[in-house]
Coordinates of C-alpha atoms in Angstrom, one line a residue:
M512 CA -86.5 11.6 -48.1
R513 CA -86.6 13.0 -44.6
S514 CA -86.0 9.6 -43.2
R515 CA -82.8 9.3 -45.3
Q516 CA -81.6 12.7 -44.1
R517 CA -82.2 11.7 -40.5
M518 CA -80.3 8.4 -40.9
F519 CA -77.4 10.3 -42.6
A520 CA -77.4 12.8 -39.7
A521 CA -77.4 10.0 -37.2
V522 CA -74.5 8.3 -38.9
M523 CA -72.5 11.5 -39.1
R524 CA -73.1 12.2 -35.4
L525 CA -72.0 8.6 -34.5
L526 CA -68.9 9.0 -36.7
L527 CA -67.9 12.3 -35.0
K528 CA -68.5 10.8 -31.6
C529 CA -66.2 7.9 -32.5
L530 CA -63.5 10.3 -33.7
R531 CA -63.8 12.4 -30.5
L532 CA -63.5 9.2 -28.4
G533 CA -60.4 8.1 -30.4
R534 CA -58.7 11.4 -29.9
R535 CA -59.4 11.4 -26.1
R536 CA -58.1 7.9 -25.8
R537 CA -55.0 8.8 -27.8
F538 CA -54.3 11.8 -25.7
K539 CA -55.0 9.8 -22.6
L540 CA -52.4 7.2 -23.7
V541 CA -49.8 9.9 -24.4
R542 CA -50.4 11.4 -20.9
Q543 CA -50.0 8.0 -19.3
V544 CA -46.7 7.3 -21.1
E545 CA -45.4 10.8 -20.0
Q546 CA -46.5 10.1 -16.4
L547 CA -44.8 6.8 -16.4
W548 CA -41.6 8.3 -17.9
H549 CA -41.5 11.1 -15.2
Y550 CA -42.3 8.6 -12.4
G551 CA -39.5 6.2 -13.5
R552 CA -37.0 9.0 -13.8
L553 CA -37.9 10.3 -10.4
C554 CA -37.5 6.8 -8.9
L555 CA -34.1 6.3 -10.5
R556 CA -32.9 9.7 -9.3
S557 CA -34.2 8.9 -5.8
L558 CA -32.3 5.6 -5.7
L559 CA -29.0 7.0 -7.0
Y560 CA -29.1 10.4 -5.2
N561 CA -26.3 11.0 -2.7
S562 CA -25.3 14.4 -1.4
F563 CA -21.7 13.1 -1.0
T564 CA -21.4 11.9 -4.6
N565 CA -18.6 13.4 -6.6
S566 CA -16.1 12.5 -9.3
D567 CA -14.1 10.3 -6.9
V568 CA -17.1 8.3 -5.9
V569 CA -18.0 7.8 -9.6
L570 CA -14.5 6.6 -10.5
D571 CA -14.4 4.3 -7.5
S572 CA -17.7 2.7 -8.7
L573 CA -16.4 2.3 -12.2
F574 CA -13.2 0.7 -11.0
E575 CA -14.9 -1.6 -8.5
P576 CA -14.5 -4.7 -10.7
V577 CA -10.8 -3.9 -11.1
Y578 CA -10.4 -3.6 -7.3
W579 CA -12.2 -6.9 -6.8
L580 CA -9.9 -8.6 -9.3
V581 CA -6.8 -7.1 -7.6
D582 CA -8.0 -8.1 -4.2
H583 CA -8.5 -11.7 -5.1
V584 CA -5.3 -12.0 -7.1
T585 CA -3.3 -10.5 -4.2
R586 CA -5.0 -12.8 -1.7
W587 CA -4.2 -16.0 -3.7
F588 CA -0.7 -15.0 -4.8
G589 CA 0.5 -13.7 -1.4
V590 CA 2.2 -17.0 -0.7
V591 CA 4.0 -16.8 -4.1
F592 CA 5.3 -13.3 -3.3
V593 CA 6.6 -14.4 0.1
A594 CA 8.4 -17.4 -1.5
L595 CA 9.8 -15.1 -4.1
V596 CA 11.2 -12.7 -1.5
I597 CA 12.8 -15.6 0.5
G598 CA 14.2 -17.2 -2.7
L599 CA 15.8 -14.0 -4.0
T600 CA 17.2 -13.0 -0.6
S601 CA 18.6 -16.6 -0.1
S602 CA 20.3 -16.6 -3.5
I603 CA 22.0 -13.2 -2.8
V604 CA 23.2 -14.5 0.6
A605 CA 24.5 -17.7 -1.0
I606 CA 26.4 -15.7 -3.6
V607 CA 27.9 -13.4 -1.0
Y608 CA 29.1 -16.3 1.1
I609 CA 30.5 -18.2 -1.9
C610 CA 31.9 -15.4 -4.0
L611 CA 32.4 -12.2 -2.0
L612 CA 33.4 -13.5 1.4
P613 CA 36.4 -15.6 0.2
L614 CA 37.7 -12.6 -1.7
I615 CA 37.3 -10.3 1.3
L616 CA 39.2 -12.8 3.5
Q617 CA 42.1 -13.1 1.0
T618 CA 42.6 -9.4 0.0
Y619 CA 41.4 -7.2 2.8
T620 CA 43.2 -6.1 6.0
P621 CA 42.2 -7.7 9.3
A622 CA 40.4 -4.5 10.4
W623 CA 38.3 -4.4 7.2
I624 CA 37.6 -8.2 7.5
C625 CA 36.3 -7.7 11.0
W626 CA 34.1 -4.8 9.9
H627 CA 32.6 -6.7 6.9
L628 CA 31.9 -9.8 9.0
A629 CA 30.3 -7.8 11.8
Y630 CA 28.2 -5.5 9.7
G631 CA 27.2 -8.1 7.1
H632 CA 26.0 -10.6 9.7
W633 CA 24.3 -7.9 11.8
N634 CA 22.5 -6.6 8.7
L635 CA 21.4 -10.1 7.7
L636 CA 20.2 -10.9 11.2
M637 CA 18.1 -7.7 11.2
I638 CA 16.6 -8.5 7.8
V639 CA 15.6 -12.1 8.7
F640 CA 14.3 -11.2 12.1
H641 CA 12.1 -8.3 11.0
Y642 CA 10.8 -10.1 7.9
Y643 CA 9.8 -13.1 9.9
M644 CA 8.1 -11.0 12.6
A645 CA 6.3 -8.9 9.9
I646 CA 4.8 -11.9 8.2
T647 CA 3.9 -13.9 11.3
T648 CA 2.7 -11.1 13.6
S649 CA -1.0 -10.3 13.4
P650 CA -1.6 -6.6 12.7
G651 CA -4.3 -6.5 15.3
H652 CA -8.1 -6.8 14.9
P653 CA -11.0 -5.4 17.0
P654 CA -12.3 -8.0 19.5
Q655 CA -15.3 -10.2 18.6
A656 CA -17.1 -9.2 21.8
K657 CA -18.6 -5.8 20.9
D658 CA -20.2 -5.0 24.2
D659 CA -17.1 -3.2 25.7
L660 CA -15.8 -1.9 22.4
T661 CA -16.0 1.9 22.0
G662 CA -16.1 2.7 18.4
V663 CA -16.1 6.0 16.6
S664 CA -17.9 4.7 13.6
I665 CA -19.5 1.6 12.1
C666 CA -17.8 -0.6 9.5
R667 CA -20.0 -1.0 6.5
K668 CA -18.5 -4.4 5.7
C669 CA -18.4 -6.0 9.2
I670 CA -21.4 -4.1 10.5
A671 CA -19.6 -3.7 13.8
P672 CA -18.1 -0.8 15.8
K673 CA -14.8 0.5 14.4
P674 CA -12.3 2.0 16.8
A675 CA -10.2 5.1 15.9
R676 CA -7.6 4.6 13.2
T677 CA -9.1 1.2 12.3
H678 CA -10.0 0.4 8.7
H679 CA -11.4 -2.6 6.8
C680 CA -9.1 -4.6 4.6
S681 CA -10.9 -5.9 1.5
I682 CA -8.2 -8.6 1.0
C683 CA -8.2 -10.0 4.5
N684 CA -12.0 -9.2 4.8
R685 CA -11.4 -8.0 8.4
C686 CA -11.0 -4.7 10.2
V687 CA -7.4 -4.0 11.1
L688 CA -6.2 -1.8 14.0
K689 CA -4.2 1.3 12.8
M690 CA -4.2 -0.1 9.3
D691 CA -1.5 1.2 6.9
H692 CA -1.9 -1.0 3.9
H693 CA -2.0 -4.7 2.8
C694 CA 1.4 -5.8 1.7
P695 CA 1.5 -8.7 -0.8
W696 CA 5.2 -9.3 -0.1
L697 CA 4.3 -10.1 3.5
N698 CA 1.0 -11.8 2.6
N699 CA -0.3 -9.8 5.6
C700 CA -1.7 -6.5 6.6
V701 CA 0.5 -3.8 8.0
G702 CA -1.2 -2.6 11.2
H703 CA -0.7 -1.6 14.8
F704 CA 1.4 -4.6 16.0
N705 CA 3.6 -5.2 12.9
H706 CA 4.1 -1.8 11.5
R707 CA 7.5 -1.4 13.1
Y708 CA 8.7 -4.8 11.8
F709 CA 7.6 -3.9 8.3
F710 CA 9.4 -0.5 8.3
S711 CA 12.6 -2.0 9.8
F712 CA 12.6 -4.8 7.2
C713 CA 12.4 -2.2 4.4
L714 CA 15.2 -0.1 6.0
F715 CA 17.6 -2.9 6.6
M716 CA 16.9 -4.6 3.2
T717 CA 17.8 -1.3 1.5
M718 CA 21.0 -1.0 3.6
G719 CA 21.9 -4.6 2.6
C720 CA 21.4 -3.9 -1.1
I721 CA 23.6 -0.9 -1.0
Y722 CA 26.2 -2.8 1.0
C723 CA 26.3 -5.7 -1.5
S724 CA 26.5 -3.2 -4.4
I725 CA 29.4 -1.3 -3.0
S726 CA 31.3 -4.4 -1.8
G727 CA 31.0 -6.2 -5.1
W728 CA 31.7 -3.4 -7.4
D729 CA 35.3 -4.4 -8.3
M730 CA 34.3 -8.1 -8.7
F731 CA 31.3 -7.1 -10.9
R732 CA 33.6 -5.2 -13.3
D733 CA 36.0 -8.2 -13.7
A734 CA 33.1 -10.6 -14.1
Y735 CA 31.3 -8.4 -16.7
A736 CA 34.5 -8.0 -18.7
A737 CA 35.1 -11.7 -18.6
I738 CA 31.5 -12.4 -19.9
E739 CA 32.0 -10.0 -22.8
T740 CA 35.0 -12.1 -23.9
Y741 CA 32.8 -15.3 -24.2
Y742 CA 31.9 -14.5 -27.8
Q743 CA 35.4 -13.6 -29.0
T744 CA 37.2 -15.7 -31.6
P745 CA 38.9 -17.8 -30.4
P746 CA 36.8 -18.1 -27.2
P747 CA 38.6 -17.9 -23.8
T748 CA 39.2 -21.1 -21.9
F749 CA 37.0 -20.6 -18.9
S750 CA 35.9 -23.7 -16.9
F751 CA 32.2 -24.3 -16.0
R752 CA 32.9 -23.2 -12.4
Q753 CA 34.5 -19.9 -13.6
R754 CA 31.5 -19.2 -15.9
A755 CA 29.1 -19.9 -13.1
F756 CA 31.1 -17.6 -10.8
H757 CA 31.0 -14.8 -13.4
K758 CA 27.3 -15.1 -14.0
S759 CA 26.5 -15.3 -10.3
V760 CA 28.4 -12.1 -9.6
V761 CA 26.6 -10.3 -12.4
Y762 CA 23.2 -11.7 -11.2
L763 CA 23.9 -10.3 -7.7
W764 CA 24.9 -6.9 -9.2
V765 CA 21.9 -6.7 -11.5
L766 CA 19.5 -7.6 -8.7
C767 CA 21.2 -5.2 -6.2
R768 CA 22.1 -2.5 -8.7
A769 CA 20.6 -1.0 -11.8
G770 CA 21.9 -2.6 -15.0
L771 CA 24.6 -0.3 -16.2
R772 CA 27.3 -1.4 -18.7
V773 CA 30.8 -1.5 -17.3
T774 CA 31.9 0.9 -19.9
C775 CA 29.9 3.7 -18.1
C776 CA 31.7 6.1 -15.8
P777 CA 32.3 4.4 -12.4
L778 CA 31.3 7.5 -10.5
L779 CA 28.0 7.6 -12.5
S780 CA 27.4 4.0 -11.8
L781 CA 28.0 4.4 -8.0
A782 CA 25.6 7.3 -8.0
V783 CA 22.8 5.2 -9.5
P784 CA 20.9 3.4 -6.7
S785 CA 20.2 -0.3 -6.8
S786 CA 17.2 -1.6 -8.6
V787 CA 15.9 -3.2 -5.4
A788 CA 17.2 -0.5 -3.2
L789 CA 15.5 2.1 -5.4
A790 CA 12.0 0.7 -4.9
L791 CA 12.6 -0.2 -1.3
G792 CA 14.4 3.0 -0.6
A793 CA 11.5 5.1 -2.0
L794 CA 9.1 3.1 0.1
T795 CA 11.2 3.5 3.2
L796 CA 11.5 7.2 2.7
W797 CA 7.7 7.5 2.1
H798 CA 6.9 5.7 5.4
A799 CA 9.6 7.6 7.2
A800 CA 7.8 10.8 6.2
L801 CA 4.5 9.4 7.4
I802 CA 6.0 8.3 10.7
T803 CA 7.5 11.8 11.2
R804 CA 4.0 13.3 10.8
G805 CA 2.4 10.6 13.0
E806 CA 0.0 9.2 10.4
T807 CA -0.4 6.1 8.2
S808 CA -0.8 5.8 4.5
I809 CA -4.6 5.8 4.8
E810 CA -4.7 8.6 7.3
R811 CA -2.5 10.7 5.0
H812 CA -5.3 10.9 2.4
I813 CA -8.0 11.4 5.1
N814 CA -6.0 14.2 6.8
K815 CA -5.3 15.8 3.4
K816 CA -9.0 16.1 2.6
E817 CA -9.8 17.3 6.2
R818 CA -7.0 19.9 6.0
Q819 CA -8.4 21.2 2.7
R820 CA -11.9 21.3 4.1
L821 CA -10.9 23.2 7.2
Q822 CA -8.7 25.5 5.2
K823 CA -11.7 26.7 3.2
K824 CA -13.3 27.7 6.5
G825 CA -10.2 29.5 7.7
K826 CA -9.3 26.9 10.3
V827 CA -6.1 24.9 10.8
F828 CA -6.1 21.1 10.9
R829 CA -4.1 19.4 13.7
N830 CA -3.4 15.7 13.7
P831 CA -4.5 14.4 17.2
Y832 CA -2.0 11.5 16.9
S833 CA 1.1 13.5 16.3
F834 CA 3.3 14.5 19.2
G835 CA 6.1 16.2 17.2
S836 CA 8.6 14.7 14.8
W837 CA 11.1 13.3 17.4
N838 CA 8.4 12.1 19.7
N839 CA 6.6 10.4 16.8
W840 CA 9.7 8.3 16.1
K841 CA 10.1 7.4 19.8
V842 CA 6.5 6.3 20.0
F843 CA 6.8 4.3 16.8
L844 CA 10.0 2.6 17.7
G845 CA 9.0 2.1 21.4
V846 CA 11.9 4.1 22.8
D847 CA 11.0 5.0 26.4
V848 CA 14.6 5.4 27.8
P849 CA 17.9 6.1 26.1
R850 CA 19.1 2.5 26.3
H851 CA 16.2 1.4 24.1
W852 CA 17.9 2.9 21.1
L853 CA 20.4 0.0 21.4
T854 CA 18.2 -2.8 22.7
R855 CA 15.0 -2.0 20.7
V856 CA 16.3 -0.3 17.5
L857 CA 19.8 -1.6 16.8
L858 CA 19.2 -5.1 18.0
P859 CA 16.3 -7.5 17.3
S860 CA 13.5 -6.8 19.8
P861 CA 10.0 -8.3 19.9
H862 CA 8.6 -5.6 22.2
L863 CA 5.0 -4.5 21.7
P864 CA 4.0 -1.0 20.5
H865 CA 2.5 1.6 22.8
G866 CA -1.2 1.1 23.3
T867 CA -3.7 -1.6 22.5
G868 CA -4.8 -0.1 19.2
L869 CA -8.3 0.3 20.6
S870 CA -7.7 3.6 22.4
W871 CA -4.9 6.1 22.0
D872 CA -3.6 7.5 25.3
L873 CA -0.4 9.6 25.6
P874 CA 2.6 7.3 25.6
P875 CA 5.0 7.4 28.7
C876 CA 7.8 9.1 26.7
V877 CA 5.5 11.9 25.6
M878 CA 3.8 12.3 29.1
E879 CA 7.1 12.7 30.8
Q880 CA 8.1 15.7 28.5
R881 CA 4.6 17.3 28.8
A882 CA 4.3 16.9 32.6
P883 CA 6.2 20.2 33.4
L884 CA 4.1 22.1 31.0
L885 CA 0.9 20.7 32.6
A886 CA 2.2 21.5 36.1
I887 CA 2.7 25.1 35.1

């Protein structure tokens, strides 16, 4: 009897011991899982932590695939965009020579004929010259030899010193001196050495669209009225050449002006800018404002953030590359002496901009005006 009781007690002690070991192992397993969870969370936070992270960085990271797609599409379709610009411009020039010019020679006075011939060909020459120079001129890149290059920062893509006002173009995959933006219509970056050509092309193309719209207004009304009679009963007797003439004039007007019906008020129609001139005019005004402030499109965003940051500290931001509105235009256009307004602005000129794009010293036109103040 006693031996049975002893055996039963031993079995019970063994059972309790097994239960205690099971509980300890279970608690130990739970602790290990919790430790692994906290350790993994800490590792993830340490990898993703950045003191400069904000909503803009998160949005940029989310849209990175979209940026990649746009960059590659723009890179491959740049040639198509250039061919489109050349094709559309050539078609407008052909219609002007075939349709508008004969009417001007037949109906206008000799003084108006001379004015149209002089202004039209001057405008066309300026458009062709500046577009050709904008697409063939390199915007400027930092030299490959990095020994003598003084950079203010390091490009994260090129892993090379980056001079002031230089930025990396993800489409060209190179750093560009004084980069403004990558223009798909040029298939080229707009930078230090071709920024003036780009702006002049936009300006003279806008002027050309407005000129064609105003010069062809009367012809457009007649052509549009003739096209509306095509579907009358009985149809009018227009030859193939006359129909092509009417459609060509309307095509010129629609491309150079917003599509308004001829039944609208003529004053209202004249007040509406051209469809091409509207986009180009807005772009030209935008860049004119940037040039007046002495900054590029990229620097505008950088300076805005810097201005807000210093404003919170009670300080005032000053753009180190701005020399005043008038001097900024003279520096941008390369006007050193008064005659340069004619030879470098109103006539085609391949002169280089001030500076090398690697360093930014005071231009001669600005130094001459500041010399008396420094002498005092």
